[in-house]
């Protein structure tokens, strides 16, 4: 998790924020 | 058995949304096994995406990349361009996390091409932003500037002040 907290690239951080709520539904 | 597969998928998604990524992975693996048993390619593809996403939050970026590649392969088989674009975008970001900028750029370019083909301006803007950042990381500031200009142009067009 430490590795995840120090992500410097804005576009990757934004992608990961969106990803948190992204599920492929059944 | 088919309903069991759907239930596993829903349990995987619920654990994921709760932040229980290891549990989510266990359920999505069960879902994947049943999808394969039935030859249900769409469900198999969804399971790969969900598995790729969950591994990101465990910091297992290399494992995510392998699952996203399987998603990409199936999206092509299923001729689903929107999913193919999504898989390329995920792979671009994952390779950026892995600091493999050459591969990241390659996938962001593929994402950009599909977004342009589909007339998806939001996707195109996101691809330009991501591509620009990958070029900066790889030291190619000239190409990064071109991407930043494209990102600005699209952001203005779609009214995205942020």
PDB file of C-alpha atoms in Angstrom:
ATOM      1  CA  UNK A   1       0.000   0.000   0.000  1.00  0.00           C
ATOM      2  CA  UNK A   2       2.929   2.317   0.634  1.00  0.00           C
ATOM      3  CA  UNK A   3       3.836   1.844  -3.020  1.00  0.00           C
ATOM      4  CA  UNK A   4       0.326   2.887  -4.044  1.00  0.00           C
ATOM      5  CA  UNK A   5       0.382   6.060  -1.914  1.00  0.00           C
ATOM      6  CA  UNK A   6       3.411   7.536  -3.635  1.00  0.00           C
ATOM      7  CA  UNK A   7       2.121   7.389  -7.213  1.00  0.00           C
ATOM      8  CA  UNK A   8       3.301  10.596  -8.848  1.00  0.00           C
ATOM      9  CA  UNK A   9       1.595  10.417 -12.223  1.00  0.00           C
ATOM     10  CA  UNK A  10      -1.670  12.423 -12.114  1.00  0.00           C
ATOM     11  CA  UNK A  11      -3.391  10.523 -14.906  1.00  0.00           C
ATOM     12  CA  UNK A  12      -2.622   7.166 -13.229  1.00  0.00           C
ATOM     13  CA  UNK A  13      -3.900   8.442  -9.866  1.00  0.00           C
ATOM     14  CA  UNK A  14      -7.116   9.584 -11.554  1.00  0.00           C
ATOM     15  CA  UNK A  15      -7.482   6.181 -13.278  1.00  0.00           C
ATOM     16  CA  UNK A  16      -7.061   4.403  -9.949  1.00  0.00           C
ATOM     17  CA  UNK A  17      -9.665   6.656  -8.287  1.00  0.00           C
ATOM     18  CA  UNK A  18     -12.158   5.697 -11.006  1.00  0.00           C
ATOM     19  CA  UNK A  19     -11.080   2.051 -10.808  1.00  0.00           C
ATOM     20  CA  UNK A  20     -12.046   1.828  -7.123  1.00  0.00           C
ATOM     21  CA  UNK A  21     -15.697   2.006  -8.143  1.00  0.00           C
ATOM     22  CA  UNK A  22     -15.408   0.042 -11.360  1.00  0.00           C
ATOM     23  CA  UNK A  23     -16.880  -3.437 -11.408  1.00  0.00           C
ATOM     24  CA  UNK A  24     -17.959  -5.558 -14.355  1.00  0.00           C
ATOM     25  CA  UNK A  25     -21.481  -6.560 -13.344  1.00  0.00           C
ATOM     26  CA  UNK A  26     -23.118  -9.952 -13.864  1.00  0.00           C
TER      27      UNK A  26
ATOM     28  CA  UNK B   1     -24.383 -23.903 -11.752  1.00  0.00           C
ATOM     29  CA  UNK B   2     -24.912 -20.878 -14.011  1.00  0.00           C
ATOM     30  CA  UNK B   3     -26.573 -18.968 -11.167  1.00  0.00           C
ATOM     31  CA  UNK B   4     -23.706 -19.992  -8.908  1.00  0.00           C
ATOM     32  CA  UNK B   5     -21.342 -18.342 -11.389  1.00  0.00           C
ATOM     33  CA  UNK B   6     -23.300 -15.094 -11.285  1.00  0.00           C
ATOM     34  CA  UNK B   7     -23.422 -15.198  -7.477  1.00  0.00           C
ATOM     35  CA  UNK B   8     -19.640 -15.643  -7.310  1.00  0.00           C
ATOM     36  CA  UNK B   9     -19.239 -12.660  -9.628  1.00  0.00           C
ATOM     37  CA  UNK B  10     -21.544 -10.507  -7.492  1.00  0.00           C
ATOM     38  CA  UNK B  11     -19.737 -11.559  -4.299  1.00  0.00           C
ATOM     39  CA  UNK B  12     -16.427 -10.696  -5.927  1.00  0.00           C
ATOM     40  CA  UNK B  13     -17.724  -7.260  -6.921  1.00  0.00           C
ATOM     41  CA  UNK B  14     -19.168  -6.566  -3.470  1.00  0.00           C
ATOM     42  CA  UNK B  15     -15.929  -7.476  -1.702  1.00  0.00           C
ATOM     43  CA  UNK B  16     -14.065  -5.306  -4.196  1.00  0.00           C
ATOM     44  CA  UNK B  17     -16.274  -2.296  -3.431  1.00  0.00           C
ATOM     45  CA  UNK B  18     -15.733  -2.938   0.296  1.00  0.00           C
ATOM     46  CA  UNK B  19     -11.987  -2.868  -0.313  1.00  0.00           C
ATOM     47  CA  UNK B  20     -11.556  -6.575   0.466  1.00  0.00           C
ATOM     48  CA  UNK B  21      -9.369  -7.246  -2.547  1.00  0.00           C
ATOM     49  CA  UNK B  22      -8.058 -10.695  -1.604  1.00  0.00           C
ATOM     50  CA  UNK B  23     -11.602 -11.981  -0.991  1.00  0.00           C
ATOM     51  CA  UNK B  24     -12.730 -10.360  -4.244  1.00  0.00           C
ATOM     52  CA  UNK B  25      -9.976 -12.222  -6.101  1.00  0.00           C
ATOM     53  CA  UNK B  26     -10.978 -15.575  -4.589  1.00  0.00           C
ATOM     54  CA  UNK B  27     -14.610 -15.116  -5.714  1.00  0.00           C
ATOM     55  CA  UNK B  28     -13.694 -13.852  -9.174  1.00  0.00           C
ATOM     56  CA  UNK B  29     -11.462 -16.911  -9.654  1.00  0.00           C
ATOM     57  CA  UNK B  30     -14.468 -19.133  -8.878  1.00  0.00           C
ATOM     58  CA  UNK B  31     -16.525 -17.079 -11.317  1.00  0.00           C
ATOM     59  CA  UNK B  32     -13.822 -17.510 -13.954  1.00  0.00           C
ATOM     60  CA  UNK B  33     -13.771 -21.295 -13.518  1.00  0.00           C
ATOM     61  CA  UNK B  34     -17.553 -21.529 -14.040  1.00  0.00           C
ATOM     62  CA  UNK B  35     -17.448 -19.176 -17.039  1.00  0.00           C
ATOM     63  CA  UNK B  36     -14.823 -21.461 -18.619  1.00  0.00           C
ATOM     64  CA  UNK B  37     -16.892 -24.544 -17.778  1.00  0.00           C
ATOM     65  CA  UNK B  38     -19.833 -23.068 -19.739  1.00  0.00           C
ATOM     66  CA  UNK B  39     -17.710 -21.596 -22.532  1.00  0.00           C
ATOM     67  CA  UNK B  40     -19.187 -18.214 -21.573  1.00  0.00           C
ATOM     68  CA  UNK B  41     -16.600 -15.911 -23.171  1.00  0.00           C
ATOM     69  CA  UNK B  42     -18.289 -12.650 -22.101  1.00  0.00           C
ATOM     70  CA  UNK B  43     -18.345 -13.752 -18.442  1.00  0.00           C
ATOM     71  CA  UNK B  44     -14.749 -14.979 -18.742  1.00  0.00           C
ATOM     72  CA  UNK B  45     -13.757 -11.569 -20.106  1.00  0.00           C
ATOM     73  CA  UNK B  46     -15.516  -9.767 -17.234  1.00  0.00           C
ATOM     74  CA  UNK B  47     -13.767 -11.996 -14.682  1.00  0.00           C
ATOM     75  CA  UNK B  48     -10.348 -11.150 -16.193  1.00  0.00           C
ATOM     76  CA  UNK B  49     -11.110  -7.415 -15.962  1.00  0.00           C
ATOM     77  CA  UNK B  50     -12.274  -7.719 -12.361  1.00  0.00           C
ATOM     78  CA  UNK B  51      -9.196  -9.794 -11.454  1.00  0.00           C
ATOM     79  CA  UNK B  52      -6.892  -7.271 -13.114  1.00  0.00           C
ATOM     80  CA  UNK B  53      -8.509  -4.389 -11.211  1.00  0.00           C
ATOM     81  CA  UNK B  54      -8.338  -6.139  -7.816  1.00  0.00           C
ATOM     82  CA  UNK B  55      -4.635  -6.985  -8.199  1.00  0.00           C
ATOM     83  CA  UNK B  56      -3.841  -3.295  -8.825  1.00  0.00           C
ATOM     84  CA  UNK B  57      -4.925  -2.453  -5.262  1.00  0.00           C
ATOM     85  CA  UNK B  58      -2.757  -5.233  -3.864  1.00  0.00           C
ATOM     86  CA  UNK B  59       0.206  -3.678  -5.677  1.00  0.00           C
ATOM     87  CA  UNK B  60       0.557  -6.762  -7.901  1.00  0.00           C
ATOM     88  CA  UNK B  61       0.842  -4.809 -11.132  1.00  0.00           C
ATOM     89  CA  UNK B  62       2.528  -7.589 -13.100  1.00  0.00           C
ATOM     90  CA  UNK B  63      -0.374  -9.962 -12.326  1.00  0.00           C
ATOM     91  CA  UNK B  64      -2.867  -7.244 -13.338  1.00  0.00           C
ATOM     92  CA  UNK B  65      -1.086  -6.819 -16.665  1.00  0.00           C
ATOM     93  CA  UNK B  66      -1.483 -10.533 -17.424  1.00  0.00           C
ATOM     94  CA  UNK B  67      -5.229 -10.436 -16.661  1.00  0.00           C
ATOM     95  CA  UNK B  68      -5.717  -7.251 -18.693  1.00  0.00           C
ATOM     96  CA  UNK B  69      -3.945  -8.923 -21.632  1.00  0.00           C
ATOM     97  CA  UNK B  70      -6.441 -11.773 -21.459  1.00  0.00           C
ATOM     98  CA  UNK B  71      -9.273  -9.188 -21.392  1.00  0.00           C
ATOM     99  CA  UNK B  72      -7.770  -7.552 -24.462  1.00  0.00           C
ATOM    100  CA  UNK B  73      -7.493 -10.864 -26.304  1.00  0.00           C
ATOM    101  CA  UNK B  74     -11.132 -11.770 -25.557  1.00  0.00           C
ATOM    102  CA  UNK B  75     -12.437  -8.283 -26.383  1.00  0.00           C
ATOM    103  CA  UNK B  76     -10.920  -8.744 -29.858  1.00  0.00           C
ATOM    104  CA  UNK B  77     -12.466 -12.191 -30.193  1.00  0.00           C
ATOM    105  CA  UNK B  78     -15.825 -10.755 -29.125  1.00  0.00           C
ATOM    106  CA  UNK B  79     -15.338  -7.740 -31.443  1.00  0.00           C
ATOM    107  CA  UNK B  80     -16.112  -5.304 -28.621  1.00  0.00           C
ATOM    108  CA  UNK B  81     -14.125  -2.151 -29.413  1.00  0.00           C
ATOM    109  CA  UNK B  82     -15.201  -0.214 -26.310  1.00  0.00           C
ATOM    110  CA  UNK B  83     -13.900  -3.011 -24.085  1.00  0.00           C
ATOM    111  CA  UNK B  84     -10.753  -3.257 -26.209  1.00  0.00           C
ATOM    112  CA  UNK B  85     -10.136   0.477 -25.667  1.00  0.00           C
ATOM    113  CA  UNK B  86     -10.720   0.068 -21.935  1.00  0.00           C
ATOM    114  CA  UNK B  87      -8.241  -2.845 -21.789  1.00  0.00           C
ATOM    115  CA  UNK B  88      -5.586  -0.821 -23.636  1.00  0.00           C
ATOM    116  CA  UNK B  89      -6.124   2.094 -21.246  1.00  0.00           C
ATOM    117  CA  UNK B  90      -5.773  -0.237 -18.231  1.00  0.00           C
ATOM    118  CA  UNK B  91      -2.612  -1.778 -19.706  1.00  0.00           C
ATOM    119  CA  UNK B  92      -1.129   1.662 -20.402  1.00  0.00           C
ATOM    120  CA  UNK B  93      -1.675   2.723 -16.805  1.00  0.00           C
ATOM    121  CA  UNK B  94      -0.447  -0.605 -15.416  1.00  0.00           C
ATOM    122  CA  UNK B  95       2.793  -0.449 -17.418  1.00  0.00           C
ATOM    123  CA  UNK B  96       3.263   3.140 -16.189  1.00  0.00           C
ATOM    124  CA  UNK B  97       3.005   1.757 -12.637  1.00  0.00           C
ATOM    125  CA  UNK B  98       5.571  -0.879 -13.630  1.00  0.00           C
ATOM    126  CA  UNK B  99       7.761   1.947 -15.036  1.00  0.00           C
ATOM    127  CA  UNK B 100       7.819   0.231 -18.425  1.00  0.00           C
ATOM    128  CA  UNK B 101       7.144   3.430 -20.371  1.00  0.00           C
ATOM    129  CA  UNK B 102       7.731   1.952 -23.813  1.00  0.00           C
ATOM    130  CA  UNK B 103       4.908  -0.553 -23.350  1.00  0.00           C
ATOM    131  CA  UNK B 104       2.762   2.090 -21.599  1.00  0.00           C
ATOM    132  CA  UNK B 105       3.104   4.408 -24.614  1.00  0.00           C
ATOM    133  CA  UNK B 106       2.275   1.568 -26.996  1.00  0.00           C
ATOM    134  CA  UNK B 107      -0.989   0.768 -25.190  1.00  0.00           C
ATOM    135  CA  UNK B 108      -1.989   4.416 -24.723  1.00  0.00           C
ATOM    136  CA  UNK B 109      -1.481   4.906 -28.480  1.00  0.00           C
ATOM    137  CA  UNK B 110      -3.725   1.898 -29.170  1.00  0.00           C
ATOM    138  CA  UNK B 111      -6.331   3.375 -26.802  1.00  0.00           C
ATOM    139  CA  UNK B 112      -6.062   6.724 -28.585  1.00  0.00           C
ATOM    140  CA  UNK B 113      -6.587   5.090 -32.010  1.00  0.00           C
ATOM    141  CA  UNK B 114      -9.758   3.275 -30.905  1.00  0.00           C
ATOM    142  CA  UNK B 115     -11.137   6.373 -29.142  1.00  0.00           C
ATOM    143  CA  UNK B 116     -10.637   8.342 -32.374  1.00  0.00           C
ATOM    144  CA  UNK B 117     -12.250   5.585 -34.404  1.00  0.00           C
ATOM    145  CA  UNK B 118     -15.265   5.550 -32.068  1.00  0.00           C
ATOM    146  CA  UNK B 119     -15.482   9.372 -31.964  1.00  0.00           C
ATOM    147  CA  UNK B 120     -15.056   9.232 -28.182  1.00  0.00           C
ATOM    148  CA  UNK B 121     -13.692  12.695 -27.338  1.00  0.00           C
ATOM    149  CA  UNK B 122     -13.599  12.056 -23.578  1.00  0.00           C
ATOM    150  CA  UNK B 123     -11.584   8.869 -24.148  1.00  0.00           C
ATOM    151  CA  UNK B 124      -9.331  10.684 -26.609  1.00  0.00           C
ATOM    152  CA  UNK B 125      -8.667  13.438 -24.047  1.00  0.00           C
ATOM    153  CA  UNK B 126      -7.839  10.877 -21.372  1.00  0.00           C
ATOM    154  CA  UNK B 127      -5.539   9.038 -23.782  1.00  0.00           C
ATOM    155  CA  UNK B 128      -3.722  12.284 -24.689  1.00  0.00           C
ATOM    156  CA  UNK B 129      -3.261  13.103 -20.980  1.00  0.00           C
ATOM    157  CA  UNK B 130      -1.958   9.617 -20.149  1.00  0.00           C
ATOM    158  CA  UNK B 131       0.252   9.479 -23.211  1.00  0.00           C
ATOM    159  CA  UNK B 132       1.730  12.900 -22.365  1.00  0.00           C
ATOM    160  CA  UNK B 133       2.592  11.743 -18.858  1.00  0.00           C
ATOM    161  CA  UNK B 134       4.177   8.541 -20.188  1.00  0.00           C
ATOM    162  CA  UNK B 135       6.283  10.590 -22.641  1.00  0.00           C
ATOM    163  CA  UNK B 136       7.419  12.877 -19.790  1.00  0.00           C
ATOM    164  CA  UNK B 137       8.406   9.817 -17.738  1.00  0.00           C
ATOM    165  CA  UNK B 138      10.370   8.429 -20.678  1.00  0.00           C
ATOM    166  CA  UNK B 139      12.106  11.814 -21.203  1.00  0.00           C
ATOM    167  CA  UNK B 140      10.472  12.654 -24.552  1.00  0.00           C
ATOM    168  CA  UNK B 141       9.325  16.189 -23.748  1.00  0.00           C
ATOM    169  CA  UNK B 142       8.685  17.164 -27.361  1.00  0.00           C
ATOM    170  CA  UNK B 143       6.020  14.497 -27.828  1.00  0.00           C
ATOM    171  CA  UNK B 144       4.676  15.226 -24.341  1.00  0.00           C
ATOM    172  CA  UNK B 145       4.064  18.851 -25.370  1.00  0.00           C
ATOM    173  CA  UNK B 146       2.048  17.751 -28.411  1.00  0.00           C
ATOM    174  CA  UNK B 147      -0.096  15.540 -26.177  1.00  0.00           C
ATOM    175  CA  UNK B 148      -0.624  18.325 -23.624  1.00  0.00           C
ATOM    176  CA  UNK B 149      -1.822  20.633 -26.443  1.00  0.00           C
ATOM    177  CA  UNK B 150      -4.240  17.944 -27.651  1.00  0.00           C
ATOM    178  CA  UNK B 151      -5.453  17.383 -24.068  1.00  0.00           C
ATOM    179  CA  UNK B 152      -6.053  21.135 -23.625  1.00  0.00           C
ATOM    180  CA  UNK B 153      -7.922  21.381 -26.951  1.00  0.00           C
ATOM    181  CA  UNK B 154     -10.240  18.497 -26.096  1.00  0.00           C
ATOM    182  CA  UNK B 155     -10.780  19.670 -22.500  1.00  0.00           C
ATOM    183  CA  UNK B 156     -11.850  23.098 -23.802  1.00  0.00           C
ATOM    184  CA  UNK B 157     -14.123  21.498 -26.396  1.00  0.00           C
ATOM    185  CA  UNK B 158     -15.921  19.294 -23.858  1.00  0.00           C
ATOM    186  CA  UNK B 159     -15.987  22.019 -21.177  1.00  0.00           C
ATOM    187  CA  UNK B 160     -13.809  20.162 -18.659  1.00  0.00           C
ATOM    188  CA  UNK B 161     -12.380  23.039 -16.577  1.00  0.00           C
ATOM    189  CA  UNK B 162     -10.583  20.708 -14.201  1.00  0.00           C
TER     190      UNK B 162
END
